Coordinates of C-alpha atoms in Angstrom, one line a residue:
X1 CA 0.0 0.0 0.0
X2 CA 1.3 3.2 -0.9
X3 CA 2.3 5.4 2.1
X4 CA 2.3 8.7 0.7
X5 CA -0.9 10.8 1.9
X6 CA -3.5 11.6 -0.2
X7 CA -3.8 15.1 -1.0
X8 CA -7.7 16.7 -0.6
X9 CA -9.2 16.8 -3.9
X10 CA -9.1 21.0 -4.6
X11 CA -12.4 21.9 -5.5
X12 CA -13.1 23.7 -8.6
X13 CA -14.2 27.3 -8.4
X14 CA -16.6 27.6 -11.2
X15 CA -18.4 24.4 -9.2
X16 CA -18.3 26.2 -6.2
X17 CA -19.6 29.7 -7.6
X18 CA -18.4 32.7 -7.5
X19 CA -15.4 33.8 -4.9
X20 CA -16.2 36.9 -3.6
X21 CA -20.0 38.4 -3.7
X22 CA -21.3 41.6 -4.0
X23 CA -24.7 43.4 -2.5
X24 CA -26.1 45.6 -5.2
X25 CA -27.8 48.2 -4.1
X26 CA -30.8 49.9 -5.7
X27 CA -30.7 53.0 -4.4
X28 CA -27.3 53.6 -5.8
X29 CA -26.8 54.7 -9.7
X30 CA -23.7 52.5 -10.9
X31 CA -21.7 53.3 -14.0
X32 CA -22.2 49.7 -15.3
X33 CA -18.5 49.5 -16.7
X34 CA -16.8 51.2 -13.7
X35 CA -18.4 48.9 -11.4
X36 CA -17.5 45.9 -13.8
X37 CA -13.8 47.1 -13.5
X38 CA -14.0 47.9 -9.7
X39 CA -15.3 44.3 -8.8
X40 CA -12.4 42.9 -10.8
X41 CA -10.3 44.7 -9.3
X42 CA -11.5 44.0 -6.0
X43 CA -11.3 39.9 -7.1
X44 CA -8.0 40.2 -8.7
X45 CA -6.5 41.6 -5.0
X46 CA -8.7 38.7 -3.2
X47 CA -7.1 36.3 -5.6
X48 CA -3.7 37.0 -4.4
X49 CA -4.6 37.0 -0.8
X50 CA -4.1 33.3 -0.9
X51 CA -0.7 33.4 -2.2
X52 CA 0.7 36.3 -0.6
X53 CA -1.1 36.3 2.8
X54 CA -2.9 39.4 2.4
X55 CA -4.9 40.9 5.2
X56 CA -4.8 37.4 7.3
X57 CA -6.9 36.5 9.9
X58 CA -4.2 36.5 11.9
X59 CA -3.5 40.0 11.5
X60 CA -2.9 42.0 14.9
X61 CA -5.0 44.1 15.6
X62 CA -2.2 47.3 15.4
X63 CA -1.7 46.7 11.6
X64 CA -2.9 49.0 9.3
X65 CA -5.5 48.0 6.8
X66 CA -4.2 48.8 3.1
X67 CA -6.3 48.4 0.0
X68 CA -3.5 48.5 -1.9
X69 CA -1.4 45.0 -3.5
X70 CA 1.4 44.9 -1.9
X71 CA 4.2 46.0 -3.7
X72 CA 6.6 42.7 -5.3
X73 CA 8.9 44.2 -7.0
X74 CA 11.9 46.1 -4.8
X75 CA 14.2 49.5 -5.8
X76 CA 16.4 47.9 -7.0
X77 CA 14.3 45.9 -9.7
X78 CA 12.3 48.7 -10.8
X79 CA 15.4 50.4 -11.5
X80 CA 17.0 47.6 -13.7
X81 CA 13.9 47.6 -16.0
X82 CA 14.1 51.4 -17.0
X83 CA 16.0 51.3 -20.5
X84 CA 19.6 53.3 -20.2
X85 CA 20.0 56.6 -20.7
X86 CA 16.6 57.0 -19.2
X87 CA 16.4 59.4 -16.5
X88 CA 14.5 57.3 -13.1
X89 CA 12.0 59.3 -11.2
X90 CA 9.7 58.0 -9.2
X91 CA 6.1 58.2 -10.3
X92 CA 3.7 61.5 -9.2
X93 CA 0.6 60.4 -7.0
X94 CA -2.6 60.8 -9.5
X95 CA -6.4 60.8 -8.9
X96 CA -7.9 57.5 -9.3
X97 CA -11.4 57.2 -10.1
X98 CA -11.4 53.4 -10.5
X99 CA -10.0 53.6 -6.8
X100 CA -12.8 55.8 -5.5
X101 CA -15.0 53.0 -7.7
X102 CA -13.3 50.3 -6.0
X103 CA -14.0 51.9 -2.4
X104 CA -17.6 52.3 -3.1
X105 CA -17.7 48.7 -3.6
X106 CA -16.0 47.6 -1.1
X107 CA -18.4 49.7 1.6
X108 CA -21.7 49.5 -0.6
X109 CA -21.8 53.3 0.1
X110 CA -21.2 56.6 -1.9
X111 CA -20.0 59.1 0.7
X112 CA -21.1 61.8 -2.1
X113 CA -24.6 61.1 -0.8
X114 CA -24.0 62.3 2.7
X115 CA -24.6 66.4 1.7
X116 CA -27.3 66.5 4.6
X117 CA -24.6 65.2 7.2
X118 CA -22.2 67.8 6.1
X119 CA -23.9 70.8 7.1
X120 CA -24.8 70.1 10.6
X121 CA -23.7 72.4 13.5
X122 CA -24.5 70.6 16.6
X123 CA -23.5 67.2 16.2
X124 CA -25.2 65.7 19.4
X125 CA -28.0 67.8 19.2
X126 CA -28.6 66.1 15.5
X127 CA -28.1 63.0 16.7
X128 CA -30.7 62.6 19.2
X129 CA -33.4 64.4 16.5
X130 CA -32.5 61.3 14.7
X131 CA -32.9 58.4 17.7
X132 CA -36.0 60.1 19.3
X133 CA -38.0 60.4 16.5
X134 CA -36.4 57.4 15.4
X135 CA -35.9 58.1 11.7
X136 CA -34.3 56.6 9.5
X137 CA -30.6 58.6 8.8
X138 CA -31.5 57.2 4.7
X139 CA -34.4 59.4 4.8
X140 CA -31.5 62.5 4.8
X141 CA -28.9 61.1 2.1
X142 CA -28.5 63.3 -0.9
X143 CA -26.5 64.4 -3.6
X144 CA -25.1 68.2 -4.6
X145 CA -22.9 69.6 -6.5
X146 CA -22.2 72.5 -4.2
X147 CA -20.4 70.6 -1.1
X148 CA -16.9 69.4 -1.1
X149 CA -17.8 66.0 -1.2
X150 CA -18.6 66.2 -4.8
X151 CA -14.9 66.5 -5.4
X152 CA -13.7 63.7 -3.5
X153 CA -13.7 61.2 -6.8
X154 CA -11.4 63.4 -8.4
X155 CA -9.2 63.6 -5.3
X156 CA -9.1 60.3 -4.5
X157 CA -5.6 59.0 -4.8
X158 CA -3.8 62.0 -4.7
X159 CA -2.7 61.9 -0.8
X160 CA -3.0 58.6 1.4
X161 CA -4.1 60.6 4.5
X162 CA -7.1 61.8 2.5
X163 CA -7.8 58.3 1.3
X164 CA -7.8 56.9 4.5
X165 CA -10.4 59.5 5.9
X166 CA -13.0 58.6 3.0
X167 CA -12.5 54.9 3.8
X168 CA -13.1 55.7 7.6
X169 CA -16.3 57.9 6.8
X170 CA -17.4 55.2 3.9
X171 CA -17.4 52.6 6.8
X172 CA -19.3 54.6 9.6
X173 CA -21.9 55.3 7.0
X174 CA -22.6 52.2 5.7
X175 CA -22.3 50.9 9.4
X176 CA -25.0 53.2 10.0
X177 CA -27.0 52.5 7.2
X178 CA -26.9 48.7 7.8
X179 CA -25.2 48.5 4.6
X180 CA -22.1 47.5 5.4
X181 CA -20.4 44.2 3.5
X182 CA -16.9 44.6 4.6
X183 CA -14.6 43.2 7.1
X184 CA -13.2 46.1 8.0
X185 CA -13.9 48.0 11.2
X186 CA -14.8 51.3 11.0
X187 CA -12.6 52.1 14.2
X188 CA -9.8 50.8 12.8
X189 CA -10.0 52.6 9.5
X190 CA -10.4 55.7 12.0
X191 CA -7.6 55.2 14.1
X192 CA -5.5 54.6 10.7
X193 CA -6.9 58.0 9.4
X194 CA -6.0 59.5 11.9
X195 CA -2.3 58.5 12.6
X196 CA -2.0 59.6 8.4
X197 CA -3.5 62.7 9.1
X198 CA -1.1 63.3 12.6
X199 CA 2.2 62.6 10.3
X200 CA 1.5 65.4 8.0
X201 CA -0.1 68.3 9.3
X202 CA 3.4 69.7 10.1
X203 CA 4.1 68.8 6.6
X204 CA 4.3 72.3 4.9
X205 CA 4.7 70.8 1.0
X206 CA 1.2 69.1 2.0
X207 CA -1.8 71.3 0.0
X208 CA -3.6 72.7 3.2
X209 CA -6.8 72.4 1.0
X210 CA -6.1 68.6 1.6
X211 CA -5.2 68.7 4.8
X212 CA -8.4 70.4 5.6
X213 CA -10.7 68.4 3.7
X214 CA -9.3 65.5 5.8
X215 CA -10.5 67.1 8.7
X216 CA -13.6 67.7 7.9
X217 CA -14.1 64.4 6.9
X218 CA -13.2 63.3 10.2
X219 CA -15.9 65.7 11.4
X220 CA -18.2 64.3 9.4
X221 CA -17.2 60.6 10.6
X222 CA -18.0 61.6 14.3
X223 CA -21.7 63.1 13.1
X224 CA -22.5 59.5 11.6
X225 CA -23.8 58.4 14.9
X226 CA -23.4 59.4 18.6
X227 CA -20.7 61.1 18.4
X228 CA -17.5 61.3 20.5
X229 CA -17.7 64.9 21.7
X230 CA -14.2 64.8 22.6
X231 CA -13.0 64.3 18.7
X232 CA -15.9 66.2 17.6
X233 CA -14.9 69.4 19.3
X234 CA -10.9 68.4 18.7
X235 CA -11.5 68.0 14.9
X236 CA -13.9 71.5 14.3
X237 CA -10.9 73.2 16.3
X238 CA -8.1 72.0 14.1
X239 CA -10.0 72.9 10.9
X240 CA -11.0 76.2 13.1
X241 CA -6.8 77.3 13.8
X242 CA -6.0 75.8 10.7
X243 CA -8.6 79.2 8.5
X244 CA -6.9 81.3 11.1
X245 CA -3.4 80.7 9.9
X246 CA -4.2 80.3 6.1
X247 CA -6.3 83.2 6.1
X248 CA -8.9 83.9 3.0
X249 CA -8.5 80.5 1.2
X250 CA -8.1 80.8 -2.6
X251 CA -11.5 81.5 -4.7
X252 CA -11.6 77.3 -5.9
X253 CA -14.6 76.0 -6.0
X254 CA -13.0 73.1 -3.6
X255 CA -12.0 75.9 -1.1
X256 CA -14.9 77.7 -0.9
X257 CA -17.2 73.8 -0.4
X258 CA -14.9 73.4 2.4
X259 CA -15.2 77.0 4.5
X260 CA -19.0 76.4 3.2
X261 CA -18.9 73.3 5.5
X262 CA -18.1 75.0 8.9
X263 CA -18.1 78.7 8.7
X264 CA -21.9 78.8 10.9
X265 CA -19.9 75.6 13.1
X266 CA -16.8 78.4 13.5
X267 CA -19.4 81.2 14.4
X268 CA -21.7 79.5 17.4
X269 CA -18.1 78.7 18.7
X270 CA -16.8 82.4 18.4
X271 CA -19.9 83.2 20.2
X272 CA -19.8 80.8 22.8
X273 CA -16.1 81.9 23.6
X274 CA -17.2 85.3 23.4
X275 CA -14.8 86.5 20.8
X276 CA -14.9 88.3 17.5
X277 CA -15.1 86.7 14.7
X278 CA -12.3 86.3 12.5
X279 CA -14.3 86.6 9.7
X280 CA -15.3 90.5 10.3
X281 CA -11.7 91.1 9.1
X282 CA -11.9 93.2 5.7
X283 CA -9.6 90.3 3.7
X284 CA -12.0 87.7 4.4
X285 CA -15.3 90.3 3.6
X286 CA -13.8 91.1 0.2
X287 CA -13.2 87.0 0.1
X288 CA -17.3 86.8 0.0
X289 CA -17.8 89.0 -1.3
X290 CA -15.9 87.3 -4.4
X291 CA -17.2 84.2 -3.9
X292 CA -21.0 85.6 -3.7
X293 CA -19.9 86.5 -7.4
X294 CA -18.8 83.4 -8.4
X295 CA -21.5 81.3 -7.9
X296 CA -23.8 80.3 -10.4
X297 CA -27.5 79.6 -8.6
X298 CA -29.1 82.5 -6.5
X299 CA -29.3 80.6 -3.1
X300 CA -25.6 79.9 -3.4
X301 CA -24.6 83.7 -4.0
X302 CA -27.0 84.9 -1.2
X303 CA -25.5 82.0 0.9
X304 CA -22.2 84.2 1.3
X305 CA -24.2 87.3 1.5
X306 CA -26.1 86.6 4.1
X307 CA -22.8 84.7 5.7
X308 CA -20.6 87.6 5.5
X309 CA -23.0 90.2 7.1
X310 CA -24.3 87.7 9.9
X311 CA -20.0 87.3 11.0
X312 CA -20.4 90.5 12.6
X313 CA -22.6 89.0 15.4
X314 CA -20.4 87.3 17.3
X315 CA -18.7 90.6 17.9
X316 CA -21.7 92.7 19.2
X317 CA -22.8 89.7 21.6
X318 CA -18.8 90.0 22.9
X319 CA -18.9 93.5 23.8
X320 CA -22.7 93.3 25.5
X321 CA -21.2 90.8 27.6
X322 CA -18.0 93.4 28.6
X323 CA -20.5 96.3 29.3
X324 CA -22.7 94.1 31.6
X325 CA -19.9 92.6 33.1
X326 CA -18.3 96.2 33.9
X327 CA -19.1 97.3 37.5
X328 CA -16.8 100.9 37.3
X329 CA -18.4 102.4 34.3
X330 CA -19.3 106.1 34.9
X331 CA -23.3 106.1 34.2
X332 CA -22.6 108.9 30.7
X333 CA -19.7 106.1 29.4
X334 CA -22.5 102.8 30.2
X335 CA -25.2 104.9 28.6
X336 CA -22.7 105.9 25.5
X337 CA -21.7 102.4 24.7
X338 CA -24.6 101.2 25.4
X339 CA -26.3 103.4 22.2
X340 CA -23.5 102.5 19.8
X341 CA -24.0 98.4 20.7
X342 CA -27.4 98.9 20.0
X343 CA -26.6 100.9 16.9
X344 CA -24.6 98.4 15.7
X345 CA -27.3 95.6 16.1
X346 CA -29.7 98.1 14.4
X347 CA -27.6 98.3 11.8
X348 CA -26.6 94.4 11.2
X349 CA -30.4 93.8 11.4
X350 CA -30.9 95.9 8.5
X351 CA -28.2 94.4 6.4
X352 CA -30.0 91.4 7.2
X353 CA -33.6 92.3 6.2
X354 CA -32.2 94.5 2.7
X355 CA -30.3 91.2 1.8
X356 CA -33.6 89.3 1.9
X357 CA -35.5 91.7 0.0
X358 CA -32.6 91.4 -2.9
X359 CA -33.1 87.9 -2.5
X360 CA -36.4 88.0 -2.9
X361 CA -36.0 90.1 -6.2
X362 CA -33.2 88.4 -7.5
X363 CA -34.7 84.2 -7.1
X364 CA -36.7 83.1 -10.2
X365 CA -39.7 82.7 -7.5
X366 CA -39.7 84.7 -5.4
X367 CA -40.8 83.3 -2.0
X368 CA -39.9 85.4 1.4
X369 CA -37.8 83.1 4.0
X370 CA -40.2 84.5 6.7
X371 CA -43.0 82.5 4.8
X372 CA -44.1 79.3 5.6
X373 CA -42.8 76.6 3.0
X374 CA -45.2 75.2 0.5
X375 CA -45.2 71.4 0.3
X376 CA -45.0 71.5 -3.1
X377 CA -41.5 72.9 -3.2
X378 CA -38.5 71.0 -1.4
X379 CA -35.8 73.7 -0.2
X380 CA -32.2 73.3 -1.2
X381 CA -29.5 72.4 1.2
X382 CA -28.7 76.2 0.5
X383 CA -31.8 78.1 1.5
X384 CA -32.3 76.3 4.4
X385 CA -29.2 77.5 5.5
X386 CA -30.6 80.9 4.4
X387 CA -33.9 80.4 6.5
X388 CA -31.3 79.7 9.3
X389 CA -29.1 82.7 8.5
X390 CA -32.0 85.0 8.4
X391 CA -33.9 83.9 11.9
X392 CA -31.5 82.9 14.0
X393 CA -29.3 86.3 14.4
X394 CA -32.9 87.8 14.3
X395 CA -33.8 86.3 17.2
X396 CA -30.6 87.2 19.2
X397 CA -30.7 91.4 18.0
X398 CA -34.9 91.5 19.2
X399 CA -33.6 90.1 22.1
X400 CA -30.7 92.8 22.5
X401 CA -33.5 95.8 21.3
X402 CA -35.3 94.8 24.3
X403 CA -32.9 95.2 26.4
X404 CA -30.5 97.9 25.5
X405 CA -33.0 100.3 24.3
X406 CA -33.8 103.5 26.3
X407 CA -37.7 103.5 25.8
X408 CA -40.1 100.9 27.3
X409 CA -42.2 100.4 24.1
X410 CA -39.1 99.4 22.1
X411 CA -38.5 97.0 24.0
X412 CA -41.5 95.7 24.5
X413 CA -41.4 95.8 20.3
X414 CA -38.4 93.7 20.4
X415 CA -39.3 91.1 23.2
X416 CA -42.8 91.0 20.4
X417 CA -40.6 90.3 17.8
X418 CA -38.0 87.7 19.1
X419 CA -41.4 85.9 20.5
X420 CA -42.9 86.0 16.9
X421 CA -39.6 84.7 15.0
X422 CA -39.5 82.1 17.9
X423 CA -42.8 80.6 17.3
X424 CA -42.9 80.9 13.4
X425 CA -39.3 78.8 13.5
X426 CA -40.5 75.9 15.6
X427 CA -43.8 76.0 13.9
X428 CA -41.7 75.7 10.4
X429 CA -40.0 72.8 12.0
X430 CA -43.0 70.8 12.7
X431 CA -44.9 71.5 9.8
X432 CA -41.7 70.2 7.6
X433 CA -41.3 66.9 9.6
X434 CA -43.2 64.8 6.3
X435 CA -42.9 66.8 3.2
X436 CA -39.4 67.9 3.7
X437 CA -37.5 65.9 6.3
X438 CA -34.2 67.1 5.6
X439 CA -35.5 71.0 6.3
X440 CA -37.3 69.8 10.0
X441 CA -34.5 67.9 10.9
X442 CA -32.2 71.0 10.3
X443 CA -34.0 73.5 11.8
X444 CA -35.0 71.2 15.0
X445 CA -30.7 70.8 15.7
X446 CA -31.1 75.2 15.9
X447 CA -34.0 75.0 18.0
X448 CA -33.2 74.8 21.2
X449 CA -32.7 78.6 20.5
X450 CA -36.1 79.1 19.8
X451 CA -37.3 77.4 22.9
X452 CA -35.3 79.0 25.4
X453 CA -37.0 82.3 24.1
X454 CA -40.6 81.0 24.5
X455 CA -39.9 79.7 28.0
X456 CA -38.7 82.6 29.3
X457 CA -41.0 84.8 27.9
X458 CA -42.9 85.3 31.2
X459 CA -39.4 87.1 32.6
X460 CA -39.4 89.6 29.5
X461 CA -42.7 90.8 30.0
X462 CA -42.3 94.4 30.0
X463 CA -44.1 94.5 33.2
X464 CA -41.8 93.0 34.9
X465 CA -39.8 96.2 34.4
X466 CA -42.4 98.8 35.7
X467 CA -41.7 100.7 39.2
X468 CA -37.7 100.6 39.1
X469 CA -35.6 103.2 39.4
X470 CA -33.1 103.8 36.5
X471 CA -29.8 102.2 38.4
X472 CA -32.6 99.0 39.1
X473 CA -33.7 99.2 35.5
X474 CA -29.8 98.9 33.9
X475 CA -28.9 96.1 36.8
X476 CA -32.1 94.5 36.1
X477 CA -32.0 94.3 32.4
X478 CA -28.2 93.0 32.3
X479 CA -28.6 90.4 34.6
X480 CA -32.0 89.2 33.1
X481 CA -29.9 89.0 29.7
X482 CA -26.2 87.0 31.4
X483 CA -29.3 84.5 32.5
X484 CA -30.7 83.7 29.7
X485 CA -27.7 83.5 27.3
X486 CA -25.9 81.6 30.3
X487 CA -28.3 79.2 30.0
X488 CA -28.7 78.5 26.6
X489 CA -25.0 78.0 26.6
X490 CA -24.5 75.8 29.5
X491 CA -27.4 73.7 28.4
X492 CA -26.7 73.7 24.9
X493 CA -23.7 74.8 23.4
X494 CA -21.3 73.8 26.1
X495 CA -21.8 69.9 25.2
X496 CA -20.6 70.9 21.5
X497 CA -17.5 72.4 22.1
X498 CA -16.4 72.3 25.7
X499 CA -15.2 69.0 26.2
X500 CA -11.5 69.4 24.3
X501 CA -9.5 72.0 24.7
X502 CA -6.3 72.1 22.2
X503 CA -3.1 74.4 23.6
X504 CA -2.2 77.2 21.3

């Protein structure tokens, strides 16, 4: 009998099927030949796994996941092949639109769809909309041309780090979505992204553009879910020193996507920290004011319209906070600056409202943003923003008219109108909930806004003002004001941005 072992018979693979299978998805519009390349590509590199031990099981679980064939051939090699006389140079990194195919395969998710997700604010805020009115975060996915992540195909294999933060928000969004057919963890995809994106930010022959469009990403990763408000506020920060020391970005369309994507996040945090903006400078002004001119739609131009005048806001909300907080103030010099703080707020609250009538004139149907929407029209990611743009800082200057002004009817008047704005906004949120999901579910992360003004409306009756004396009056009317925007940040904003500080 023959003592050599018999080998196992190796079963054929067109017996056994296919290799490697792939969920189609019918939501998503595949380029039939792209994705015919992409899944080749995808069984080619599975192929080789066998021979080459690629991404073992036995991998620990520090090693990097790379979706790239490992390289067989050494220096040395690549060298001897070039013919002589041939200069050697190693090749330029270029985009790779079969690679941004590939990863779309790989995750069963487009990360172009994820517009919605892009312009949100308050991260945790959003997130709870979402889990308790438990709706479904595919209800929000949507496509633009006008956000930076319409240029990530283009981009894609032009930096590693960049790669590696669309792979980690591709995971985490298909994770979410319950779409998800790879192995790879979308925490470990993170943690790689974000050791790529540590090794380089020093790097000063790195684009910034990329650099920065890495950390939004990363942003955008932490909004896919509850998010970790420790890299949340840590990421928005980076990307916030990182404007600071660029200054006006150049007028690309990719730039402008990205300050687009957390200019109103960089504001509620200039606010909170009670600071002017940086955008009140007159560089960045003339850099909207350029950009207002570039675009091509009328919600897009007045989006940087409305942007540019609402940056001086952060400002007057500072220096009401320094006169209230002053307790040696002569009463001619509290009275003087007083006037020109509420001159000022006059005076952005007119910017405001001439803007909109210019919108109004200037949009091919014209349709006030203090209006009610019709269900018959769904609003663009960019007038949404506009309604927001429009109420919000409203809400904040009635709110400072009745308070700084001299005469008890105007402020009565403003307390009227703040209450008015306040109930309009979360009676536009509700009635948006079904027609235009996407609109509700931005205005109710704002809201909390809105509400604080409506429950303390009782405290800025003008009544309660009646029968003081004019010292009582000015101590009366600054504390009642350091109470209510104390609260509204404590309860509201301080979970968004006060968990991570990052040294100078």
């Amino acid at each position: 009998m023959d003592s050599t072992p018999s080998r196992k018979k190796r079963q054929s693979r067109m017996k056994a099927g296919p290799a490697f299978e792939f969920v189609e998805n019918s939501s998503s519009s595949w380029n039939g030949r792209q994705n015919q390349n992409a899944r080749a590509i995808i069984r080619r590199q599975a192929a080789r796994s066998g021979r080459q031990g690629y991404l073992r099981e036995s991998t620990c679980h520090d090693q990097e996941y790379s979706l790239t064939p490992p390289q067989t051939k050494d220096d040395g090699q690549e060298k001897a092949n070039i013919p002589p006389g041939t200069q050697f140079t190693w090749p330029v990194s270029q985009p790779s639109y079969n690679g941004y195919e590939t990863m779309r395969v790989i995750y069963n998710f487009d990360i172009t769809a994820l517009d919605s997700f892009i312009d949100v604010d308050l991260a945790a805020n959003a997130y709870r909309l979402l889990r308790d009115n438990q709706s479904n975060p595919a209800t929000f996915l949507q496509k633009g041309s006008s956000s930076f992540l319409a240029h990530l195909p283009s981009r894609y294999g032009t930096q590693p780090f960049l790669d590696d933060a669309m792979h980690c928000v591709a995971a985490k969004a298909a994770q979410m979505l319950g779409h998800s057919t790879t192995r790879f963890p979308a925490s470990e995809l993170h943690s790689k992204a974000l050791r790529s994106l540590s090794t380089i930010r020093t790097d000063d022959s790195c684009p910034r553009s990329d650099v920065y469009c890495a950390t939004r990403l990363l942003v955008l990763y932490e909004s896919l879910g509850l998010p970790n408000t420790d890299a949340l506020a840590m990421h928005n920060e980076c990307g916030n020193k990182l404007l600071r020391q660029l200054g006006p970005l150049a007028l690309s369309r990719f730039d402008r996507a990205l300050l687009k994507s957390q200019g109103p996040h960089i504001l509620i945090s200039e606010m909170y920290k009670k600071q002017s903006s940086m955008f009140e400078a007159q560089a960045w002004q003339d850099f909207f004011g350029c950009a207002a001119n570039m675009e091509t739609s009328t919600d897009a131009r007045y989006w940087w319209i409305f942007f540019g005048i609402m940056t001086f806001l952060p400002g007057i909300m500072k220096d009401v906070r320094v006169l209230f907080s002053e307790t040696t103030l002569n009463p001619f010099e509290c009275l003087s600056r007083s006037l020109a703080i509420l001159e000022r707020a006059q005076n952005l609250r007119r910017a405001l409202n001439d803007s909109h009538v210019l919108y109004q004139q200037s949009a091919s149907q014209p349709r006030s943003l203090f209006d009610l929407p019709s269900p018959a029209h769904v609003e663009s990611t960019d007038r949404v923003r506009l309604h927001g743009f429009l109420r919000y800082p409203a809400m904040f200057l009635s709110r400072l008219q009745a308070t700084l002004s001299l005469n008890e009817v105007d402020r009565a008047m403003g307390e009227e109108e703040a209450q008015r704005l306040a109930a309009q906004t979360l009676l536009m949120e509700k009635m948006t909930r079904h027609e235009d999901p996407t609109m509700s579910w931005h205005l109710g992360q704002r809201n909390n806004l809105p509400y604080s003004i409506i429950r303390t409306r009782e405290e800025w009756l003008s009544i309660e003002e009646r029968g003081r004396s004019w010292e009582e009056l000015k101590t009366f009317l600054a504390q009642r004001w350091l109470r209510w925007e104390d609260s509204y940040n404590n309860n509201v904003i301080a979970e968004e941005l006060e968990r991570a500080q990052i040294e100078d």
